[in-house]
Short mmCIF file of C-alpha atoms and ligand atoms in Angstrom, two decimals:
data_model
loop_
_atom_site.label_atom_id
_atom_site.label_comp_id
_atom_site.label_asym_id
_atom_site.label_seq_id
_atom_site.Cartn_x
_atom_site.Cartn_y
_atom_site.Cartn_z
CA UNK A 194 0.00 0.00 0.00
CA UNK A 195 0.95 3.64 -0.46
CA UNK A 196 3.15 4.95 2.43
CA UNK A 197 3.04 8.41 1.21
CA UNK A 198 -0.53 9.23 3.03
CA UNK A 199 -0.26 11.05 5.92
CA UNK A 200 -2.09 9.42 8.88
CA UNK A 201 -4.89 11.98 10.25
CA UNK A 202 -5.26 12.89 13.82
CA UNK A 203 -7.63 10.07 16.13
CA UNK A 204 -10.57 12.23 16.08
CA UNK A 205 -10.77 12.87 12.55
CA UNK A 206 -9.71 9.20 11.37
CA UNK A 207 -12.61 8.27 13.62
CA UNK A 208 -15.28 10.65 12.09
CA UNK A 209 -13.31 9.36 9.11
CA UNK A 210 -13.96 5.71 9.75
CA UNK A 211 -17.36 6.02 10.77
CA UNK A 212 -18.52 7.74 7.52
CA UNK A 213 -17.05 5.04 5.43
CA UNK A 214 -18.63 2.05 7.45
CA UNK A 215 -22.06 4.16 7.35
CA UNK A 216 -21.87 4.37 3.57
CA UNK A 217 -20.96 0.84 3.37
CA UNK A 218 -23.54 -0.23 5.97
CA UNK A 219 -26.39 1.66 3.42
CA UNK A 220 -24.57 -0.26 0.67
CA UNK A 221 -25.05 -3.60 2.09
CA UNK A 222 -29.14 -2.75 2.69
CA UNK A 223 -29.95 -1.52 -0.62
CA UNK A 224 -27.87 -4.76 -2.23
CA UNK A 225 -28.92 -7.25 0.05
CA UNK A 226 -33.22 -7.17 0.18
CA UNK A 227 -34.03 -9.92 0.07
CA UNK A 228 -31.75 -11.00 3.27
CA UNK A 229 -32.81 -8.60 4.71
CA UNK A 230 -36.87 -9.61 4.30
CA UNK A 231 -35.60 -13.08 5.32
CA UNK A 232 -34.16 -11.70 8.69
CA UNK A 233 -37.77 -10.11 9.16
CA UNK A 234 -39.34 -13.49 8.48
CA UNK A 235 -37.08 -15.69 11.37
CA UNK A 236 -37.25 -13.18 14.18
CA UNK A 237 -40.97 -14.67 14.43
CA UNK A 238 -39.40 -18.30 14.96
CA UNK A 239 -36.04 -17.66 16.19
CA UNK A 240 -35.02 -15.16 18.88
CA UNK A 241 -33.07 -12.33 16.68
CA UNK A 242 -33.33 -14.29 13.99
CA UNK A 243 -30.65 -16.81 14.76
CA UNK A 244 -29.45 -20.51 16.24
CA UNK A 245 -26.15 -19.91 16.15
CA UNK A 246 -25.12 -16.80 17.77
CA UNK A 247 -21.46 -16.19 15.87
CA UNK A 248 -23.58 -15.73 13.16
CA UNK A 249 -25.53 -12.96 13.58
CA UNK A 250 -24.81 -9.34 11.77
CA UNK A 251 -26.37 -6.17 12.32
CA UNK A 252 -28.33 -4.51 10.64
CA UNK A 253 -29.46 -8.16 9.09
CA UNK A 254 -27.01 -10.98 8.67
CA UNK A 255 -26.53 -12.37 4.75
CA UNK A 256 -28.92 -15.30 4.07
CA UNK A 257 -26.92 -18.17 2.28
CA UNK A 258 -29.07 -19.66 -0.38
CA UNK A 259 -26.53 -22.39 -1.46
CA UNK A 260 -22.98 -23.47 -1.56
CA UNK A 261 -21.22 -25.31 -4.43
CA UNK A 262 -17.50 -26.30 -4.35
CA UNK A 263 -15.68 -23.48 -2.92
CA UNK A 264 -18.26 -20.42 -3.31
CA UNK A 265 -21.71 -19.93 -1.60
CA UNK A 266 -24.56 -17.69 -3.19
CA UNK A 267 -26.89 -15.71 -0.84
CA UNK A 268 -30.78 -15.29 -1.30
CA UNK A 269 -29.95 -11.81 -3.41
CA UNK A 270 -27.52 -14.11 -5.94
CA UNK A 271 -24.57 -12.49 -5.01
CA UNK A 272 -21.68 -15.21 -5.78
CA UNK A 273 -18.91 -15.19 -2.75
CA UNK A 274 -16.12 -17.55 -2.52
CA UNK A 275 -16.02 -19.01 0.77
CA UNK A 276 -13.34 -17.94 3.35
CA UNK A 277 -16.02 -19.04 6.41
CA UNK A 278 -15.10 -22.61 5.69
CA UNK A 279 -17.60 -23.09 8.12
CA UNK A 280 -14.85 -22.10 10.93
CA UNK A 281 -13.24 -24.94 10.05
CA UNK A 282 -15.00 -27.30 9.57
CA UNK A 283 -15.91 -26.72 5.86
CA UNK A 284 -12.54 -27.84 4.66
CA UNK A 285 -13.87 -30.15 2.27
CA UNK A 286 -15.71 -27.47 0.53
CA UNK A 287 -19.87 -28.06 -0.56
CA UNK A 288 -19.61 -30.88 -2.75
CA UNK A 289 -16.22 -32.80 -2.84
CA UNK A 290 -17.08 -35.56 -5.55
CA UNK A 291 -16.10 -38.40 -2.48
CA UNK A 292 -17.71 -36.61 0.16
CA UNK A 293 -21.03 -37.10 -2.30
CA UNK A 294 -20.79 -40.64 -3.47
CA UNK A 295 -19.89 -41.66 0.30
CA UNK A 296 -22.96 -39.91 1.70
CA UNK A 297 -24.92 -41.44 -1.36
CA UNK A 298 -23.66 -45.21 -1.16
CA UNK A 299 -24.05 -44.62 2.88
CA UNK A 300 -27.53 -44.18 2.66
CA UNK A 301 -28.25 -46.63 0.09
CA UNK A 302 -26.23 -49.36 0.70
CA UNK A 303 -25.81 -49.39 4.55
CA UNK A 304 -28.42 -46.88 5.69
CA UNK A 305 -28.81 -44.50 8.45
CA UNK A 306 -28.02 -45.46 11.81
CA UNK A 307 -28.37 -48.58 12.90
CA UNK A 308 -28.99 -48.46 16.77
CA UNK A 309 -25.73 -51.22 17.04
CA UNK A 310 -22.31 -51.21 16.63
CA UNK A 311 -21.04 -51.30 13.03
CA UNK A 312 -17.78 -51.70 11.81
CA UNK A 313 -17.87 -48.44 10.15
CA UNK A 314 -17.58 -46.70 13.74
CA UNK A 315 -14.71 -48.71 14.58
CA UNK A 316 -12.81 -48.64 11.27
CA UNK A 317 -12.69 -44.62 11.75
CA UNK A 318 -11.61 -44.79 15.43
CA UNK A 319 -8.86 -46.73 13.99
CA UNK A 320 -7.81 -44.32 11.65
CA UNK A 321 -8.22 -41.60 13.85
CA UNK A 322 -5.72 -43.36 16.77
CA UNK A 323 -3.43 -44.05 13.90
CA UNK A 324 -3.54 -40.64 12.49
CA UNK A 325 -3.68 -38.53 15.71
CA UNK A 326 -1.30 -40.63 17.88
CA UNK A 327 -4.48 -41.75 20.27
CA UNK A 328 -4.50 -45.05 21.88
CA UNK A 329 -8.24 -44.73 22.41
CA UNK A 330 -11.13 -42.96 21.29
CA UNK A 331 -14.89 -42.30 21.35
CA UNK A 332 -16.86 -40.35 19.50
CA UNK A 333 -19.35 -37.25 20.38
CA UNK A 334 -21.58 -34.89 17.97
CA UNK A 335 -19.88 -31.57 18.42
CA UNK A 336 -16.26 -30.17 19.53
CA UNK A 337 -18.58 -29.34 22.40
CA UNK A 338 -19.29 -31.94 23.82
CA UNK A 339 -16.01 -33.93 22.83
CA UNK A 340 -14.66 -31.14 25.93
CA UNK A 341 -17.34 -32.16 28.00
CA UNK A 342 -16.43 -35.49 28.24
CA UNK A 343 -12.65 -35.44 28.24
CA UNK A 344 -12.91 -33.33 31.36
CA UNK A 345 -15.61 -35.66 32.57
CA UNK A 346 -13.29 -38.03 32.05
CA UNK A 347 -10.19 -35.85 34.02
CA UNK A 348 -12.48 -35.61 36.51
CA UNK A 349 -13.73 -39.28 37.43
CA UNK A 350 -9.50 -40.17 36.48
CA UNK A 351 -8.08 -38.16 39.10
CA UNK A 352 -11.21 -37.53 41.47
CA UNK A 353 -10.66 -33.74 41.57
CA UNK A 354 -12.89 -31.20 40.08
CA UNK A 355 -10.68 -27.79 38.88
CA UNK A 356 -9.65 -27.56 35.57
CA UNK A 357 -7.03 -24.51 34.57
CA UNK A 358 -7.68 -22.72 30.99
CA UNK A 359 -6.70 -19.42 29.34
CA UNK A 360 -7.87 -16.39 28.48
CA UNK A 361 -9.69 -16.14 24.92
CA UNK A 362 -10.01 -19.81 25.09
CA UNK A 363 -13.07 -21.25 23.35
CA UNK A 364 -13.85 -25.23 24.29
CA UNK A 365 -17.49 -24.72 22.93
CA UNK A 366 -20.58 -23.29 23.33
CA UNK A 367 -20.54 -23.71 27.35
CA UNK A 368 -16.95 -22.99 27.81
CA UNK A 369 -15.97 -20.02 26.53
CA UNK A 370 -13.20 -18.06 28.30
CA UNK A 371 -12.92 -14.90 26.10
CA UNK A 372 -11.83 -11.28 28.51
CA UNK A 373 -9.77 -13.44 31.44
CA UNK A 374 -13.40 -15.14 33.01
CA UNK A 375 -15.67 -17.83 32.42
CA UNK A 376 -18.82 -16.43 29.87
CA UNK A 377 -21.89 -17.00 31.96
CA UNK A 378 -23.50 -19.73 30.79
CA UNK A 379 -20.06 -21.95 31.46
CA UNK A 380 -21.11 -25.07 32.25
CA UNK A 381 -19.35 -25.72 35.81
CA UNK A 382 -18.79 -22.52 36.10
CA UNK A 383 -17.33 -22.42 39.33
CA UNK A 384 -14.89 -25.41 39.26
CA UNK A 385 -12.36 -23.30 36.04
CA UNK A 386 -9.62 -21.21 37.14
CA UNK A 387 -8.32 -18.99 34.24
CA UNK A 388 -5.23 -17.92 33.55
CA UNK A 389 -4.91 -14.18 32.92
CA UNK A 390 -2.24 -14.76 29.81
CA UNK A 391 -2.16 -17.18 26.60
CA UNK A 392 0.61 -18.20 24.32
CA UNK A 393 4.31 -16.89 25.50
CA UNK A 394 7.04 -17.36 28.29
CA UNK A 395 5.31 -14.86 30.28
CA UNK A 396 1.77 -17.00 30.22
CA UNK A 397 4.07 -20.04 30.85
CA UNK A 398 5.03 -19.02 34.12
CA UNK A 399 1.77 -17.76 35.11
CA UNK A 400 0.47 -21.26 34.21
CA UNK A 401 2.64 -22.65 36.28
CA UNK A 402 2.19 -20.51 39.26
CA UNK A 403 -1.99 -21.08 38.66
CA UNK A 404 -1.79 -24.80 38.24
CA UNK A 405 0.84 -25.52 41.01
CA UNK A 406 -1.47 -23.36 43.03
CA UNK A 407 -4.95 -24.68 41.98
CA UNK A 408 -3.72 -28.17 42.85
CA UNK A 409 -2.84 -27.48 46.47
CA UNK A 410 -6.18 -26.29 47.20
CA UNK A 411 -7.40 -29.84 49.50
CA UNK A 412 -11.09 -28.05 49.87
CA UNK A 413 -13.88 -28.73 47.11
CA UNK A 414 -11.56 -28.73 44.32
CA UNK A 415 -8.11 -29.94 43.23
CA UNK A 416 -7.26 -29.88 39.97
CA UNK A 417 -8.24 -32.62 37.63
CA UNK A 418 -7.27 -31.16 34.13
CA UNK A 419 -6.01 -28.66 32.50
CA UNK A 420 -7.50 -27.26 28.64
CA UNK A 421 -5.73 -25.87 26.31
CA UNK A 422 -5.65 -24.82 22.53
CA UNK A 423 -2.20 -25.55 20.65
CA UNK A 424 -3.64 -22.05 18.48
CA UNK A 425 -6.35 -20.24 20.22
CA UNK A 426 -9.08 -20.21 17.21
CA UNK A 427 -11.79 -18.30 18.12
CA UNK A 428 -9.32 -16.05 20.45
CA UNK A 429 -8.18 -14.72 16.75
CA UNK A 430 -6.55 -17.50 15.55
CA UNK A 431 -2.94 -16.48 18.21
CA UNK A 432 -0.04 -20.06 17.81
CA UNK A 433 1.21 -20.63 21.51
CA UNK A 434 4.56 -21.34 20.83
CA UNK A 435 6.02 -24.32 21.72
CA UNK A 436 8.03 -23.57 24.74
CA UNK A 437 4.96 -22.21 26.34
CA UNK A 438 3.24 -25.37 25.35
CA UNK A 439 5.50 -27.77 26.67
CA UNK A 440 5.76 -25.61 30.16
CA UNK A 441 2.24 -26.21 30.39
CA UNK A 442 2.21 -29.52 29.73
CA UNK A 443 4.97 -29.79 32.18
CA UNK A 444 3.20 -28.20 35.09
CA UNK A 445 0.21 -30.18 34.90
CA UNK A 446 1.59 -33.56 34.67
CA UNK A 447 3.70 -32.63 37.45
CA UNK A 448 0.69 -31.09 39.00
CA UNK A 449 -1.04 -34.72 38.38
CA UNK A 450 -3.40 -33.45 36.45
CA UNK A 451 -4.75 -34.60 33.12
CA UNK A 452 -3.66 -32.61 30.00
CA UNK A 453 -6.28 -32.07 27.07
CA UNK A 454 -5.21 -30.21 24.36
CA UNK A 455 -8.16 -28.94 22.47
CA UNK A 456 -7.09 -29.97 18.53
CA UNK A 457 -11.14 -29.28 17.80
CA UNK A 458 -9.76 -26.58 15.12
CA UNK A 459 -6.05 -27.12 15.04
CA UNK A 460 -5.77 -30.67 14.29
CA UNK A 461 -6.22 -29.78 10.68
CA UNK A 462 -2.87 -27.63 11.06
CA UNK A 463 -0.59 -30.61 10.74
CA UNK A 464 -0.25 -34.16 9.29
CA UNK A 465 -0.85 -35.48 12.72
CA UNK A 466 -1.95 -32.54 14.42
CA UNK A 467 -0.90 -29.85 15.68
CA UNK A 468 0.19 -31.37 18.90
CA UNK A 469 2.20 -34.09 17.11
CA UNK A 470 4.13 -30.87 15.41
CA UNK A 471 4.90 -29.34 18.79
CA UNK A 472 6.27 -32.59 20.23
CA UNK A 473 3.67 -32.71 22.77
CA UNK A 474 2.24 -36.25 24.80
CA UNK A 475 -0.96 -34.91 25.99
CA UNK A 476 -2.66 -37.65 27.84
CA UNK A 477 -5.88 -36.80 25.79
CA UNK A 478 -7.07 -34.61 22.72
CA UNK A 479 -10.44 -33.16 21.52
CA UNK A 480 -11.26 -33.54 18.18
CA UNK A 481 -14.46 -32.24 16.00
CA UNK A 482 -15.25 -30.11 12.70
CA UNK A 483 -14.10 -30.83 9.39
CA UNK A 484 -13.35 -34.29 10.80
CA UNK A 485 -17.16 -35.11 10.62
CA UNK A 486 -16.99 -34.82 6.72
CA UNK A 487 -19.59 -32.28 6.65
CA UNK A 488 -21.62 -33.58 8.88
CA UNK A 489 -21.66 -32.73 13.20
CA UNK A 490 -18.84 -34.47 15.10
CA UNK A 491 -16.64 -34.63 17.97
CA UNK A 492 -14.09 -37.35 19.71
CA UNK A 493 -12.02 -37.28 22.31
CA UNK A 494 -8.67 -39.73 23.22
CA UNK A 495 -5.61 -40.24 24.15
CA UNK A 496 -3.89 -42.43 26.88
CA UNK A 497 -5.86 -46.01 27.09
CA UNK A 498 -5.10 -45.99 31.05
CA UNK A 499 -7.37 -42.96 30.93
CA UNK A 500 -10.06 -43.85 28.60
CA UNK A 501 -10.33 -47.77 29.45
CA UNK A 502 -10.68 -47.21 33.10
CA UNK A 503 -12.99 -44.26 32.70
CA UNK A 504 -15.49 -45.05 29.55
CA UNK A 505 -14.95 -48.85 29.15
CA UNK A 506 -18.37 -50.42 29.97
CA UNK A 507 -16.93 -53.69 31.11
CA UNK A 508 -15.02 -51.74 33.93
CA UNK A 509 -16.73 -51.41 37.44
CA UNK A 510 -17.69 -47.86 37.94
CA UNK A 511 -16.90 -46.50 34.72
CA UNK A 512 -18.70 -43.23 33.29
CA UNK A 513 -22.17 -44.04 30.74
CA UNK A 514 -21.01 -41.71 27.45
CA UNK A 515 -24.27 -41.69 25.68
CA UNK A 516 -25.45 -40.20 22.64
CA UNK A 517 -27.88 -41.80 20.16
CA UNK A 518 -25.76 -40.30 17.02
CA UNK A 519 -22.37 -41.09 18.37
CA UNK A 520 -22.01 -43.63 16.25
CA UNK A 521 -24.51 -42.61 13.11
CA UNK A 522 -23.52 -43.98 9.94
CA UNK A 523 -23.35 -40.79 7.95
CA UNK A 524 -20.61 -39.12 10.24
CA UNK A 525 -18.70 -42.12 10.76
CA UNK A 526 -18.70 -42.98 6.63
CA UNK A 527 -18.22 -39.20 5.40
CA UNK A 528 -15.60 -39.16 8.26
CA UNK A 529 -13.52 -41.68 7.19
CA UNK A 530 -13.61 -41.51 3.35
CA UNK A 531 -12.63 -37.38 4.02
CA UNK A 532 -9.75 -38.24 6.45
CA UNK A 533 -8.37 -41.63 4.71
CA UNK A 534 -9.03 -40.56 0.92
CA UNK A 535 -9.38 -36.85 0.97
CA UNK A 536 -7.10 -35.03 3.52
CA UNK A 537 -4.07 -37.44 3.82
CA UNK A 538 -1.03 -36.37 5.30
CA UNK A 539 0.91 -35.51 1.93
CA UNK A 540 -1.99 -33.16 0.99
CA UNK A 541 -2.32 -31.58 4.64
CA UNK A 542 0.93 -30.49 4.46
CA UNK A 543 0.41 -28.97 1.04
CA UNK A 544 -2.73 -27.31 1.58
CA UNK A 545 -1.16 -25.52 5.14
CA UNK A 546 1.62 -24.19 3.03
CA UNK A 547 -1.11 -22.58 0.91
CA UNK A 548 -2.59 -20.40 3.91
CA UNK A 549 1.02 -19.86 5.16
CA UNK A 550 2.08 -18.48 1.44
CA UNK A 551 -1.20 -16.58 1.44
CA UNK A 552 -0.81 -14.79 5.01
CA UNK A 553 2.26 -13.93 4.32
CA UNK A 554 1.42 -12.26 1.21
CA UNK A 555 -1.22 -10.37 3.06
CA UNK A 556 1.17 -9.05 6.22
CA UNK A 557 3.66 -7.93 3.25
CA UNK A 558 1.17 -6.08 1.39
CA UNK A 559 -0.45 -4.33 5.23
CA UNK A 560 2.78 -3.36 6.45
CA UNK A 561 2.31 0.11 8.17
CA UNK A 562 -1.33 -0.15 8.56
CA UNK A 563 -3.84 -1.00 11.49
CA UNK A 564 -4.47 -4.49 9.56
CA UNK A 565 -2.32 -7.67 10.88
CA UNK A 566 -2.74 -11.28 9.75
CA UNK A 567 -2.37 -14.44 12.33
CA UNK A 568 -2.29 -17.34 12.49
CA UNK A 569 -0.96 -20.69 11.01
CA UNK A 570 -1.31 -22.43 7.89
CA UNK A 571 -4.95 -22.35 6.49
CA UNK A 572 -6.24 -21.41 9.53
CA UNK A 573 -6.00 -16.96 9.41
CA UNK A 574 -6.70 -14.17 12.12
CA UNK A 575 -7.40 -10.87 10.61
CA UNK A 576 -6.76 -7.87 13.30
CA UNK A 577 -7.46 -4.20 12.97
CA UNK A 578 -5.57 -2.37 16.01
CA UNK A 579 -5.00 1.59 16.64
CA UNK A 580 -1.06 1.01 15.70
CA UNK A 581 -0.95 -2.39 14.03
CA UNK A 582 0.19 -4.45 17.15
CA UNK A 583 -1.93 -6.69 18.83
CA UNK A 584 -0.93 -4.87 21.94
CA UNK A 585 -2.86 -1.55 20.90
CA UNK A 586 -6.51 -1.01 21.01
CA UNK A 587 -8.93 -2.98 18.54
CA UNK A 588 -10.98 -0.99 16.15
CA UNK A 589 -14.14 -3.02 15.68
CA UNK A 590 -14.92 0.17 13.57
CA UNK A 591 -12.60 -0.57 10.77
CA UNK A 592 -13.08 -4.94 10.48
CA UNK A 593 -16.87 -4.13 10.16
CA UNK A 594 -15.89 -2.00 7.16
CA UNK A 595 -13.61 -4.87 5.84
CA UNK A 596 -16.40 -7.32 6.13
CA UNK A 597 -18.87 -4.89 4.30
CA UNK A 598 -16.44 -3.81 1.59
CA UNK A 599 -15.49 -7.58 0.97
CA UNK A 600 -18.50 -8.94 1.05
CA UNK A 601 -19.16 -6.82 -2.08
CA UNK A 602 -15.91 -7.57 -3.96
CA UNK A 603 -17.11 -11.41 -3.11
CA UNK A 604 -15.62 -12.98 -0.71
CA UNK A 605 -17.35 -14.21 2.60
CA UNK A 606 -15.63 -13.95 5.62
CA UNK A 607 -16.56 -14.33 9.03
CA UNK A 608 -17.38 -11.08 10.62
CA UNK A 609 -15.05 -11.10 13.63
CA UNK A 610 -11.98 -11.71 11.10
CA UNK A 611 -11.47 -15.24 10.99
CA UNK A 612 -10.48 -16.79 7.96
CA UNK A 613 -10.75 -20.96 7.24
CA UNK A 614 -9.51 -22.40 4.12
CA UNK A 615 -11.55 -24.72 2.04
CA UNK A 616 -9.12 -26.90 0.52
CA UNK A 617 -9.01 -26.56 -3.71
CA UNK A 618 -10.23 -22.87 -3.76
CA UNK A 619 -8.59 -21.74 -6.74
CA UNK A 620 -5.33 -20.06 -6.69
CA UNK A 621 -6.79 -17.32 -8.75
CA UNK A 622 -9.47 -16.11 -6.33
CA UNK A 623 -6.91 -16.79 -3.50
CA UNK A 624 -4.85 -13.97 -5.72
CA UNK A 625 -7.83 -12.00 -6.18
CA UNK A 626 -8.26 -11.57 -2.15
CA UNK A 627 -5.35 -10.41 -2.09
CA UNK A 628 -5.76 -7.74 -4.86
CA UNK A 629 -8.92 -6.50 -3.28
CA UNK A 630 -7.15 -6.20 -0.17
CA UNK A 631 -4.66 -4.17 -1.39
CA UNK A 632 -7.27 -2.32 -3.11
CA UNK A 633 -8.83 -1.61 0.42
CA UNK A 634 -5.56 -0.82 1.97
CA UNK A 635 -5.59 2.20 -0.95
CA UNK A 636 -8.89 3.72 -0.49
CA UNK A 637 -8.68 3.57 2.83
CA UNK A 638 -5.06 4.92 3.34
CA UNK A 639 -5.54 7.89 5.54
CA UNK A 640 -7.42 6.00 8.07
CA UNK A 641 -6.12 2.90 7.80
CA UNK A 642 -1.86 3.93 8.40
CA UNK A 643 -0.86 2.55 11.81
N1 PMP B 822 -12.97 -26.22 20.70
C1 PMP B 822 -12.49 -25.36 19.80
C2 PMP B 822 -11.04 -25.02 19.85
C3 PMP B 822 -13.31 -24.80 18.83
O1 PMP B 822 -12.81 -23.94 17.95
C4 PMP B 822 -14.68 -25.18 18.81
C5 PMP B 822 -15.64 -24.63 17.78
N2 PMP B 822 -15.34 -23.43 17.23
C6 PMP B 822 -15.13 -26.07 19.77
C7 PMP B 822 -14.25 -26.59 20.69
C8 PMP B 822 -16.56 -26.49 19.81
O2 PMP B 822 -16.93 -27.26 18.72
P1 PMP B 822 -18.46 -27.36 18.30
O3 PMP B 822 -18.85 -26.05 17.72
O4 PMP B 822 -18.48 -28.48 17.30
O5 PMP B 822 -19.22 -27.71 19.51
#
């Protein structure tokens, strides 16, 4: 971008700021009626509209109509290629050609579930113990739930109740961890202890202080686990690194506690996950998203001294795990063809060095201004900050007039700046996003200098 522009004083790039995201915001309502008459139509079913809170926009969020390969087309016809990726979990794209003839022979040749065992369920949990370095595993219907029972699981394991996480950390829809405290509907609210940094030597060493700490207390607690993401994901996509990792990991085995690293999003990040990459042993792992081949999923794993004596039915005093579609034969199919036939190793590591070309193209081309890419691999966290560090103050201001302004050159991100790559979208419109970036970057200059 042009350097030459003169930055203008806070006030002014405010008024500045807010005059461009008003016009954009009109923009978006005259282009987008027929989302908008949607909206008006599911606020009488749905409060605001919505079942999925991430999701919803003001003034009216974009009604998708369809999706085919890599691009989705709203109820208006406006053609976007897909950066949502369905936060992840999208990485197959709409209609991979296996994804489709699995789902199709599923249903016609073996059905949906079965209310038994099948052989499909355990042929994936093989694959996924091979693959992800688990001796055991069972399977869940969301991320959510796949944290739910892994600290279940902590829990009945070491007979303590605590569990130490981080700030911005996001386990699911009741544990969310985002401004240093629990969000209120945390399930268990009281028994998580949060620690008040995330990701470098500094947060280390406050981990260690807080987990050393949390598993003296005798009283109504003692710590059972400790959760973790190897990349915080919905905390805007920030890598720990891997000395902070391993410290962590450290301090709660030493603490006796039970280490889960959350690989819900991140286990997409490496050919074994992202874990595996960082030389961790955590004694289990979450799993979920893309992993379901398009359809809900979750697992959870790891050490077989854990998961045997805690979820094998044949042990005395072992936890029920229930779920009627656990097992279903749509997830566990779709699953497996994705993971075995789809996203092998060879091609994860191909498709991460993609999103790693691509963000780095993007931080080259916003150097100097209030826009900052994160992340790792196909897996990018867009930030808009007063001086271009994550340290300085977020301006919410300026990523709502991103999302407008892209949303009209056609690409379809998630609102809060999160970026997940399908896997195949073509190179060109990859090229293109960066263009229109750029493009951005210009006609924005004055405002938009750190
Ligand atoms: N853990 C992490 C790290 C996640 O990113 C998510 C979902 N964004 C979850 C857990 C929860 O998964 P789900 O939405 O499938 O319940």
């Amino acid at each position: 971008m042009p350097s030459t522009d003169t930055p203008v004083s806070f006030e002014s790039n405010h008024q500045e700021a807010a005059q461009a995201l008003a016009a954009a915001q009109s923009r978006y309502i005259t282009n987008n009626p027929l989302s908008k008459k949607q909206h008006e139509r599911a606020v009488e079913a749905l409060p605001g509209g919505n079942t999925r809170t991430l999701l919803h926009t003001s003034p009216f969020p974009l009604c998708m109509k369809h999706g085919k390969a890599t691009s989705v087309w709203d109820e208006d016809g406006h053609k976007y290629t897909d950066f949502v990726g369905e936060l992840s979990a999208g990485l197959y794209g709409h209609s991979h050609p296996l994804i489709r003839t699995t789902i199709l022979s599923t249903f016609d040749q073996i059905g949906l579930s079965l209310g038994s065992t099948t052989v499909y369920e355990a042929r994936y949990a093989s694959l996924l113990c091979e693959r992800f370095k688990l001796e055991r595993v069972r399977m869940a219907n969301t991320g959510t739930e796949a944290n739910l029972h892994a600290l279940a699981a902590a829990r009945h394991f070491t007979g303590k109740r605590k569990v130490v996480v981080f700030t911005g950390g996001y386990h699911g829809a009741c544990f969310s961890f985002g401004g240093g405290k629990p969000a209120a509907n945390t399930a268990d609210k009281e028994d998580f202890v949060v620690v008040q940094r995330y990701g470098d030597q500094q947060a280390a060493a406050e981990a260690e202080r807080v987990i050393e700490m949390t598993a003296k207390e005798g009283e109504g607690g003692g710590l059972a686990a400790v959760l973790v993401e190897g990349m915080q994901g919905a905390g805007g996509c920030l890598p720990g690194s891997k000395e902070f990792l391993l410290r962590v990991q450290e301090a709660a085995k030493k603490a006796g506690a039970v280490f889960i690293l959350d690989e819900v999003m991140t286990s997409r990040l490496a050919p074994n996950g992202l874990g595996q990459e960082m030389g961790l042993s955590p004694d289990l792992v979450t799993l979920g998203k893309y992993l379901g081949g398009g359809f809900s999923f979750g697992a959870f794993g790891g050490r077989k001294e854990i998961m045997d004596s805690v979820y094998d039915p044949r042990v005395k005093g072992s936890l029920a795990h229930s779920g009627t579609f656990n097992n279903n034969t749509m997830t566990m199919c779709a699953g497996y063809a994705g993971l075995k036939e789809v996203f092998t190793e060879e091609i994860c590591v191909e498709f991460n060095k993609v999103g790693d070309d691509l963000r780095d193209r993007l931080n080259e081309m916003a150097k100097g201004t209030k826009l900052s890419f994160t992340g790792r691999g196909s897996l990018i966290g867009l930030h808009f900050r007063e001086d271009g560090t994550l340290e300085s103050q977020e301006r919410a201001d300026l990523r709502d007039l991103f999302w407008f302004e892209m949303l009209e050159e056609g690409f379809w991100i998630t609102r809060r700046g999160f970026i997940a790559m399908m896997l195949n979208t073509p190179k060109d419109e990859l090229d293109r996003f960066v263009d229109a970036v750029g493009k951005f970057l210009e006609r924005h200059a004055a405002i938009m200098a750190a």
